[in-house]
XYZ file of C-alpha atoms in Angstrom:
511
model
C -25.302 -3.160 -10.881
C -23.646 0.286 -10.601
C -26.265 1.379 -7.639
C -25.435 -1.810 -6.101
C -21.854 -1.268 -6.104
C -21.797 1.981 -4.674
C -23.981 1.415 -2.278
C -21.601 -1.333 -0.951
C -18.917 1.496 -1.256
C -20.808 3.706 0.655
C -21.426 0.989 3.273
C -17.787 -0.203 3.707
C -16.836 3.686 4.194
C -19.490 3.941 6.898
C -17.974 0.759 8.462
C -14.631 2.471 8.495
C -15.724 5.833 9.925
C -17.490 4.213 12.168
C -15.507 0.956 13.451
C -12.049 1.521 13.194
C -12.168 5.586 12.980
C -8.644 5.251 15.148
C -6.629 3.625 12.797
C -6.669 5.393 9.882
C -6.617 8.866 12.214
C -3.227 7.304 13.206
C -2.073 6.588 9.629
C -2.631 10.705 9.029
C -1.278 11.793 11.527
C 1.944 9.628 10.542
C 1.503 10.922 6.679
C 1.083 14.699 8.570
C 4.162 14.356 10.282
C 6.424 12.713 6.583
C 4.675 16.131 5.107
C 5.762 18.569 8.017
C 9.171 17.533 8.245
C 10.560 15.956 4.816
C 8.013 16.691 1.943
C 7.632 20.348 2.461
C 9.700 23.183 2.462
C 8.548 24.589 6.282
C 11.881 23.128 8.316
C 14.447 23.400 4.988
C 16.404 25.558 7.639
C 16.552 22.852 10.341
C 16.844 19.670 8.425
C 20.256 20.533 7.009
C 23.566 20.834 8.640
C 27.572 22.428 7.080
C 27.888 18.935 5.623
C 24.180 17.768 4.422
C 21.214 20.013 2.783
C 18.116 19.220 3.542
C 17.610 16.745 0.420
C 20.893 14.543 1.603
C 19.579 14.186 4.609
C 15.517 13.320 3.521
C 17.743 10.346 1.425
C 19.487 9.436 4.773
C 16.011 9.230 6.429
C 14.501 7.131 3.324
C 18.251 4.861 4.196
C 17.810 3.906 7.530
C 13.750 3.811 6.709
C 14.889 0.906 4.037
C 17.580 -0.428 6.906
C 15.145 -0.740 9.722
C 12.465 -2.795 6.896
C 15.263 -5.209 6.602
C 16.012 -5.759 9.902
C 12.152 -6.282 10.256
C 11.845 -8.606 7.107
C 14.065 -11.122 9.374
C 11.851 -10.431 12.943
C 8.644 -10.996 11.525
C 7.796 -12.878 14.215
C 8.854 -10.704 16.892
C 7.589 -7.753 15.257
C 3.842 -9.376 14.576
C 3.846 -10.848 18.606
C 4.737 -7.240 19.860
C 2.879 -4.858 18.045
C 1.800 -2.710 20.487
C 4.906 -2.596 22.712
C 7.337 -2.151 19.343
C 4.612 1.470 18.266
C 5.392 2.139 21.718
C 8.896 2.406 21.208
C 9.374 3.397 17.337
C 6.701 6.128 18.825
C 9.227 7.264 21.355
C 11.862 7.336 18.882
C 10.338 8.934 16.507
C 9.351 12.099 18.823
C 12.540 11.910 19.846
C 14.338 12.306 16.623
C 11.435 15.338 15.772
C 12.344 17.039 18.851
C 16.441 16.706 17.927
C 16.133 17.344 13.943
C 13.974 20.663 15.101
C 15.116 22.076 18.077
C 18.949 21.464 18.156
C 20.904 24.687 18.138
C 21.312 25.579 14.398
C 24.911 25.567 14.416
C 28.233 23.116 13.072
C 28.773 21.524 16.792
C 24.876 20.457 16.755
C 25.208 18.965 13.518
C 25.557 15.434 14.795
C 22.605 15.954 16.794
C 20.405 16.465 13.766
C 21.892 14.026 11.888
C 20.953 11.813 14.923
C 17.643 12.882 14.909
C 17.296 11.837 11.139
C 18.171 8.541 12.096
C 16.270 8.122 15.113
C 12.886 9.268 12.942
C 13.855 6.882 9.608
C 13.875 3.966 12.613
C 10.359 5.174 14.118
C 8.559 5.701 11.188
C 9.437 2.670 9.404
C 8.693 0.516 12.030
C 5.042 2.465 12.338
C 4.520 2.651 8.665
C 4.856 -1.670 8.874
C 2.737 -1.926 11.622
C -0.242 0.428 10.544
C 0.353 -1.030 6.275
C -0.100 -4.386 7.914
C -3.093 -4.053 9.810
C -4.503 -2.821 6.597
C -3.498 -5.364 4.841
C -5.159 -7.814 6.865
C -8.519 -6.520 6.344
C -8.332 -6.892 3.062
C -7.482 -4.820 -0.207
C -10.809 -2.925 -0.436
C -11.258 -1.748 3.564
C -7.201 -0.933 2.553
C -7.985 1.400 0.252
C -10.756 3.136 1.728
C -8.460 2.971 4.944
C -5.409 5.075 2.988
C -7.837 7.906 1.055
C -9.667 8.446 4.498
C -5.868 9.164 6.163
C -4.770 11.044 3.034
C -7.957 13.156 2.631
C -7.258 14.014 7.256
C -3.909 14.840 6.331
C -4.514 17.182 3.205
C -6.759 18.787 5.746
C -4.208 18.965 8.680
C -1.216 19.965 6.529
C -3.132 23.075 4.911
C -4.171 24.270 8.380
C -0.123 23.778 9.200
C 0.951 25.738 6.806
C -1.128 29.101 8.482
C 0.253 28.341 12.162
C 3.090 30.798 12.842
C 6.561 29.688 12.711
C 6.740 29.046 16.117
C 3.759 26.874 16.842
C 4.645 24.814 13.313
C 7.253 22.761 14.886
C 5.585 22.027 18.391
C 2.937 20.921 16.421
C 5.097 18.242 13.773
C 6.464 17.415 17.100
C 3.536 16.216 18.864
C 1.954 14.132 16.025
C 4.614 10.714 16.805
C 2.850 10.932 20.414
C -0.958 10.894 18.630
C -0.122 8.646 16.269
C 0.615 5.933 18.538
C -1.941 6.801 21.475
C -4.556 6.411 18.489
C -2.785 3.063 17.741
C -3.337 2.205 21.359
C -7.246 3.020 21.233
C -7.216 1.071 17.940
C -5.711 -2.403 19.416
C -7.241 -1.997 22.774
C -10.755 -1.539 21.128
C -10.305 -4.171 18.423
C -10.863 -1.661 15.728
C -11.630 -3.393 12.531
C -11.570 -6.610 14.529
C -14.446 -7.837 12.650
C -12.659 -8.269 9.497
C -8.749 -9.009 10.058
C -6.497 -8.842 13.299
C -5.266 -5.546 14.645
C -1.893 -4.055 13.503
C 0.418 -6.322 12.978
C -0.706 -10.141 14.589
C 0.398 -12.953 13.460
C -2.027 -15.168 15.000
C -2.067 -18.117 12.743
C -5.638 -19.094 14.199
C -6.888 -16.032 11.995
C -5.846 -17.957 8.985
C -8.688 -19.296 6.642
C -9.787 -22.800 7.083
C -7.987 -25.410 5.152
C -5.360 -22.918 4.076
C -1.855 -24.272 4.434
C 0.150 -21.072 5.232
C 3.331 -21.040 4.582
C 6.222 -18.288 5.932
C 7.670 -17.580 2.878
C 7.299 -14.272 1.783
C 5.725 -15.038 -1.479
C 3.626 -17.535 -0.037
C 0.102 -17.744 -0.222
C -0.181 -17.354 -3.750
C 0.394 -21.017 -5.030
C 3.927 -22.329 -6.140
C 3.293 -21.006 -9.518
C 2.371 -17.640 -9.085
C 5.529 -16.808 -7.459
C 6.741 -15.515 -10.308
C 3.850 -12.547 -10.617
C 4.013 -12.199 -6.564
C 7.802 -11.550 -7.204
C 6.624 -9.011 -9.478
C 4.361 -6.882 -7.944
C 6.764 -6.846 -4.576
C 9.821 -6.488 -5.831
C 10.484 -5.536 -9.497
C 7.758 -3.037 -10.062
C 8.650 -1.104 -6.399
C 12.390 -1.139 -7.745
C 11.381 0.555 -10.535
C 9.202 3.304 -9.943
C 11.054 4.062 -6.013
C 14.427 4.589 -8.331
C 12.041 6.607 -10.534
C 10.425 8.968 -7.563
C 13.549 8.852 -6.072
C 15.456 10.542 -9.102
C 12.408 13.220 -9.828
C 12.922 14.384 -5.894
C 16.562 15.120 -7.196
C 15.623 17.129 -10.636
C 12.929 18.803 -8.876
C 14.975 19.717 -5.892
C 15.081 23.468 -6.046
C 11.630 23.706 -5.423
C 12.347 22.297 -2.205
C 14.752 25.525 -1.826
C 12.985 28.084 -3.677
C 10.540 29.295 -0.575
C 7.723 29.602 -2.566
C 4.296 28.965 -0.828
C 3.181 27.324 -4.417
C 5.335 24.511 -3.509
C 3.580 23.746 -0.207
C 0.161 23.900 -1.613
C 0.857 21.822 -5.105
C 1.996 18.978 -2.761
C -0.502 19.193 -0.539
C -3.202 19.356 -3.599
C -1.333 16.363 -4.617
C -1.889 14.492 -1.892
C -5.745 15.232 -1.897
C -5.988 14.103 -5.518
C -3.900 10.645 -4.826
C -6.514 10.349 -2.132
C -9.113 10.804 -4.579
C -7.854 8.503 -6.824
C -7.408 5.642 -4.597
C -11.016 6.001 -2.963
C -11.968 5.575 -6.598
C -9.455 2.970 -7.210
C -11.525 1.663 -4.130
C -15.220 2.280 -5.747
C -14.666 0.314 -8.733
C -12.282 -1.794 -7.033
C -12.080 -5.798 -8.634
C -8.810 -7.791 -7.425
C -8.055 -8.904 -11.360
C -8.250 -5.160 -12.748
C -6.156 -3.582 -9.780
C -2.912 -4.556 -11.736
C -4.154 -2.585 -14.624
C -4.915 0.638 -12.864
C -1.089 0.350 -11.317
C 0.617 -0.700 -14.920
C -1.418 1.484 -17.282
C -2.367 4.362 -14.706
C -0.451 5.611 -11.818
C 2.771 4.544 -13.573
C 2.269 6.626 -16.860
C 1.269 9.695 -14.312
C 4.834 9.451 -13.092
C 6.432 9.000 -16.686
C 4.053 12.336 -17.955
C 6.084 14.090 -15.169
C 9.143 12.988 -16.519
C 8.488 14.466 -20.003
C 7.549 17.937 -18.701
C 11.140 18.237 -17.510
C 13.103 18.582 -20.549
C 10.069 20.355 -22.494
C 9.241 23.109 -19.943
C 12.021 24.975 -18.081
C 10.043 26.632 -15.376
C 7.990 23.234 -14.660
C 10.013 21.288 -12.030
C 7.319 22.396 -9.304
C 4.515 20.930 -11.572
C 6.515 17.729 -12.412
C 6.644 16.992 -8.686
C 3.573 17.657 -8.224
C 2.433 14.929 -10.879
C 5.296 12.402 -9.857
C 3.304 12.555 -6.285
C -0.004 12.150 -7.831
C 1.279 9.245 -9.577
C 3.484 7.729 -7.025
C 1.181 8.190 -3.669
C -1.761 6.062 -6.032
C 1.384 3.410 -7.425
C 2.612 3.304 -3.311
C -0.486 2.679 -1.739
C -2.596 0.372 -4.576
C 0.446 -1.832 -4.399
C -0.112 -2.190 -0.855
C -3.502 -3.791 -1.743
C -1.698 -5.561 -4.254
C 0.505 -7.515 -1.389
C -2.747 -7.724 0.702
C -4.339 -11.169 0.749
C -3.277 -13.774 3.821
C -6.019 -12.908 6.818
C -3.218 -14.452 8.940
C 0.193 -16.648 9.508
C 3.309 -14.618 8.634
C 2.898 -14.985 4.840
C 1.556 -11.223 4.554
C 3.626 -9.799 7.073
C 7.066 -10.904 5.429
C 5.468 -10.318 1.587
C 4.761 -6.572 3.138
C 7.560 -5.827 4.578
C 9.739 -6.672 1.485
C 8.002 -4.862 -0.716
C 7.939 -1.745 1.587
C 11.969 -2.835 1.899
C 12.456 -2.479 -1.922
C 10.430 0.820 -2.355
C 11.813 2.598 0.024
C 15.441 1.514 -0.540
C 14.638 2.110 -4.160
C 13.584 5.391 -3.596
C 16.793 6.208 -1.155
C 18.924 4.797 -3.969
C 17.453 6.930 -6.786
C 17.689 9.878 -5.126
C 21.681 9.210 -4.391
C 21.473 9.033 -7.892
C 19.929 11.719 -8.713
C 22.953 13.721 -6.977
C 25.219 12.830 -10.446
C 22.594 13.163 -12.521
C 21.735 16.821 -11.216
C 25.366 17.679 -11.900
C 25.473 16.147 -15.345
C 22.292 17.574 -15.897
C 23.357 21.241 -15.224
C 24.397 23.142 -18.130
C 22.921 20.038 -20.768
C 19.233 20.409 -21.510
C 19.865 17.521 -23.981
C 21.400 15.355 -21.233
C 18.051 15.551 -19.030
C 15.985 15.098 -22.163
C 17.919 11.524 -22.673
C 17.543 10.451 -18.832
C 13.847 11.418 -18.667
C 13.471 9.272 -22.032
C 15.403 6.200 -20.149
C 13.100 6.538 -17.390
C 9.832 6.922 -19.257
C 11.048 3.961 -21.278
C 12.142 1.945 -17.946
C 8.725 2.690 -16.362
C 6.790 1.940 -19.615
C 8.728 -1.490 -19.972
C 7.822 -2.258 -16.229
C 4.600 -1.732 -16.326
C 3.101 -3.418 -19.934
C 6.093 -6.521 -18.257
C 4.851 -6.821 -14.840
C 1.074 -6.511 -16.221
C 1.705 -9.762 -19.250
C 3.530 -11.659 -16.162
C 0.841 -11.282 -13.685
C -1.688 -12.234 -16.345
C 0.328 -15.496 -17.380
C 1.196 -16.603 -14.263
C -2.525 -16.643 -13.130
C -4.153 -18.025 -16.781
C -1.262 -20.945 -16.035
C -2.427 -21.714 -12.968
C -6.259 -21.379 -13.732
C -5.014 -24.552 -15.955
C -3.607 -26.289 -13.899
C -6.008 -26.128 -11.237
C -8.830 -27.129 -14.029
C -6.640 -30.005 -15.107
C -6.088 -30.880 -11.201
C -10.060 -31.363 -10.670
C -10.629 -33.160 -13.748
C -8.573 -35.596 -12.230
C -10.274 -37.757 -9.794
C -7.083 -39.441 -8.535
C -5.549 -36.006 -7.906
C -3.792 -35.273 -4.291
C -6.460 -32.851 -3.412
C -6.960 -29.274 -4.037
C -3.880 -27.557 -2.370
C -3.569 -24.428 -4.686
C -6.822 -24.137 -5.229
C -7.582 -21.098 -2.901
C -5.507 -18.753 -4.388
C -7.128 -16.247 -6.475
C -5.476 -16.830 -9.661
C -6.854 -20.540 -9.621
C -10.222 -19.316 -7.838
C -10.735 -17.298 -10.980
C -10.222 -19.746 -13.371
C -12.862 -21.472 -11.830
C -14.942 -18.829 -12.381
C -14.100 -18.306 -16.119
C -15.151 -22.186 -16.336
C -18.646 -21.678 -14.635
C -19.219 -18.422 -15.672
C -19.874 -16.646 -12.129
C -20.209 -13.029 -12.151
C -17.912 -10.445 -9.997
C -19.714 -10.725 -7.075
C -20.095 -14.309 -7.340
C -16.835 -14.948 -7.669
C -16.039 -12.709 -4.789
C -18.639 -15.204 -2.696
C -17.189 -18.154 -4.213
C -13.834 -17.450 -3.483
C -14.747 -16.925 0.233
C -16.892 -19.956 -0.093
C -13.475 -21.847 -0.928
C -11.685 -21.223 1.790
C -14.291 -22.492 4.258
C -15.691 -18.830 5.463
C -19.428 -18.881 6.664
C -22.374 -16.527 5.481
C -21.893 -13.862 8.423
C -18.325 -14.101 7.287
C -18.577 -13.514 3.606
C -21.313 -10.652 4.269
C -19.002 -8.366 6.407
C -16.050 -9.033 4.179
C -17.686 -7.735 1.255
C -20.499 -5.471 3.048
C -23.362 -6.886 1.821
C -26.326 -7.739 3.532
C -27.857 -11.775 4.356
C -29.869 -12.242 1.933
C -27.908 -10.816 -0.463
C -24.724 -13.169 0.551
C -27.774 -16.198 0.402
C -28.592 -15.161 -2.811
C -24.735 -15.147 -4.421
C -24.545 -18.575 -2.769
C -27.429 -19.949 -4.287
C -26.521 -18.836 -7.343
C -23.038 -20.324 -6.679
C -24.327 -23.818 -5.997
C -26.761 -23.978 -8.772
C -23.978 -22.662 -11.364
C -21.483 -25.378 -9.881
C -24.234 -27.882 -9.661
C -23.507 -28.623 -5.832
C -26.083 -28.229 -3.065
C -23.644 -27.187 -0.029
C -20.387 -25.406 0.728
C -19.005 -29.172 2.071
C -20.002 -30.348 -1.566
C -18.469 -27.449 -3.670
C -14.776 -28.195 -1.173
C -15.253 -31.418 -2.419
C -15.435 -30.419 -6.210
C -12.333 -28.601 -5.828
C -10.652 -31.121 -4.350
C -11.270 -33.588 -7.172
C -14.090 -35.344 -5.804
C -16.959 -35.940 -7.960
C -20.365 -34.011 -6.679
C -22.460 -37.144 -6.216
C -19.755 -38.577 -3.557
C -19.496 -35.432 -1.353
C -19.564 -35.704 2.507
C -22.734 -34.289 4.098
């Protein structure tokens, strides 16, 4: 079973490097760029002006970042019709606000040129960071996570060769990455990377919906009516959280920002390889029912760990940050493939983009926080001792909360999709796709993983060439799982087991 899985890891890598290479080399060049210019310490000089340091000014990026996701969360449709022509332009604005931010004259009467520049790159790489977290998205959690660690692991590489370019070359360099990004976008929706598997970048095209789903537009859609509660969960309450949380520990750990060490550079930059190596392995053992338990009882008690260092270790604010990033970058991008799910309609789109919305607003919000706290914080070890308690506690609570809500919400409807097919005269199987009732049938008929992965796929109406790319498997593998499927649900075709689901007894299913 273990050689078997990772040899269908090792496959679905392979498929990545080797299909849709461009667009995760477009996601690190994007995650090279946020390091070069707002998560290192190489521009402190230029990203700060007489009124703003440089730390004001990353939480007026993260602001209009949050800004431009809300604007999006109502243009969903626009946004998903446009893709290419919106990177285009969030492309150009982004190189544009690089070029201002670095190159304005450092002086007080170019101030309002930076700040300008700030703006112009919290519009550009918002709008990117929906587009390329989309496309993701749509291929599915797994191919997202594999997608993320390959762009992380390009960008650890890229941002430790910055950091050994001379001063002058450094910021020519963080300039030109916008431009790559979005020309390796280009190759990536021209060439249909990862068209096999989900739509490229952002499309809405509601034809790439499974078969017999009933998509709706809601943002929590796509889940069934009475998982809402656990969708609302994982996109909203849970981001809130833990962005206020990263957002405050950029605050306390703010001088190392200043401090000029070269430590500081290459602890974030190690941080980013480990999150990388996390998620890939996140990614390895990956199972859609445990992935709420690596985010509740993992990444989120990495963060709170770097919360108790503070008040216990004086010197330790550039190790703290260093394990709030490990933490966060694994709790940022395996809630991504937590939102992940609809293979089309505007369901995903709007669930994604809300969830991105609350994060990063979250994170701009804690970090405008973190301004008092630093000041009340000052001369009071006891005082930060008592807010990194409050926000170990509030983290803790979060995550054992969001993790019993998920679980109740999808035991729920497991029952009530049970109940709905014991009932012969019920109105058909509308919910029953969703995962959370999926799984339930699954408990009932004891499938294993995989065959519940199959079944599932079976479900919604997806054919055997279908289910064997999705989970990169071979034919007779996929024949074998659906064999196995049949004879567990005692059916003898996909049109039969449809029919179970719906309510319909076996014996009177439609050839």
């Amino acid at each position: 079973m273990v050689r078997s899985g990772i040899r269908s890891y090792l496959d679905a890598v392979r498929q990545q490097l080797s299909e849709a290479p461009a667009s995760w080399l477009a996601f690190a060049a994007l995650l090279a760029w946020m390091f070069g210019l707002y998560w290192s310490d190489l521009f402190v000089a230029r990203v700060s002006t007489a009124q703003f340091d440089f730390l004001q000014l990353r939480a007026l990026w993260l602001a209009v970042e949050a800004g431009t996701l809300l604007v999006a969360c109502a243009c969903v449709r626009f946004v998903s019709e446009r893709s290419l022509p919106i990177a285009v332009g969030a492309g150009t604005c982004l190189f544009a606000g690089t070029v201002l931010v670095l190159f304005a004259p450092v002086d007080e009467a170019s101030d309002a040129l930076r700040v300008a520049g700030v703006a112009l790159t919290g519009f550009g790489s918002a709008v990117l960071l929906v587009l390329q977290g989309i496309g993701f998205a749509r291929k599915g959690p797994k191919p997202l996570l594999i997608n993320v660690a390959l762009a992380l692991l390009v960008a650890s590489v890229f941002d430790s060769v910055l950091l050994y370019l001379s001063p002058d070359l450094q910021p020519m360099i963080v300039s030109l990455l916008p431009a790559i990004c979005v020309v390796l976008l280009a190759v990536s929706t021209r060439s249909g990377s990862g068209a096999s598997s989900a739509p490229p970048l952002g499309s809405g095209d509601p034809s790439a919906a499974p078969s017999g789903s009933a998509a709706s537009d809601t943002a929590l859609s796509g889940f069934g009516a009475s998982s809402n509660r656990a969708i609302a969960i994982r996109v909203v309450a849970l981001p809130l959280v833990v962005g206020l949380a990263y957002g405050l520990m950029q605050r306390l750990t703010g001088d190392a920002y200043t401090s000029g060490a070269a430590e500081v550079n290459i602890a974030t930059i190690v941080s980013f390889f480990l999150s990388a190596v996390f998620i890939a392995l996140a990614a390895l053992f990956f199972d859609s029912r445990k992935l709420i338990k690596l985010v509740c009882f993992v990444a989120i008690p990495i963060i709170g760990i770097a919360f108790v260092m503070l008040p216990l270790f004086s010197d330790a604010g550039e190790a703290a940050q260093a394990i709030c990033i490990i933490g966060f970058n694994s709790f940022y991008f395996m809630v991504w493939a937590l939102w992940a799910g609809d293979q089309g309609g505007l369901a995903l789109p709007k669930r994604f983009i809300l969830g991105l919305f609350v994060l990063v607003g979250a994170e701009s919000l804690g970090s405008l926080i973190g301004i008092q706290v630093v000041t009340a914080v000052r001369d009071s070890g006891s005082t930060l001792a008592v807010v990194s308690l409050v926000v170990v506690y509030l983290l803790l609570m979060a995550g054992i909360f969001s993790f019993d809500r998920s679980g109740g919400a999808r035991d729920e409807q497991a029952q009530r999709s049970i109940a709905a097919s014991d009932d012969p005269g019920a109105s058909g199987f509308l919910a029953g796709t969703d995962a959370a009732a999926l799984d339930g049938w699954a408990k009932r008929f004891g499938l294993s993983a995989r065959e519940t992965e199959v079944f599932e796929l079976l479900a919604k109406g997806r054919n055997r060439v279908y289910i064997s790319k999705t989970l990169f498997i071979s034919d007779n593998t996929t024949r074998t799982h659906m064999k196995n499927v049949y004879r567990k649900l005692g059916v003898h075709s996909q049109q039969e087991l449809i029919d179970l689901l719906e309510g319909k007894r076996a014996g009177e299913a439609a050839e």
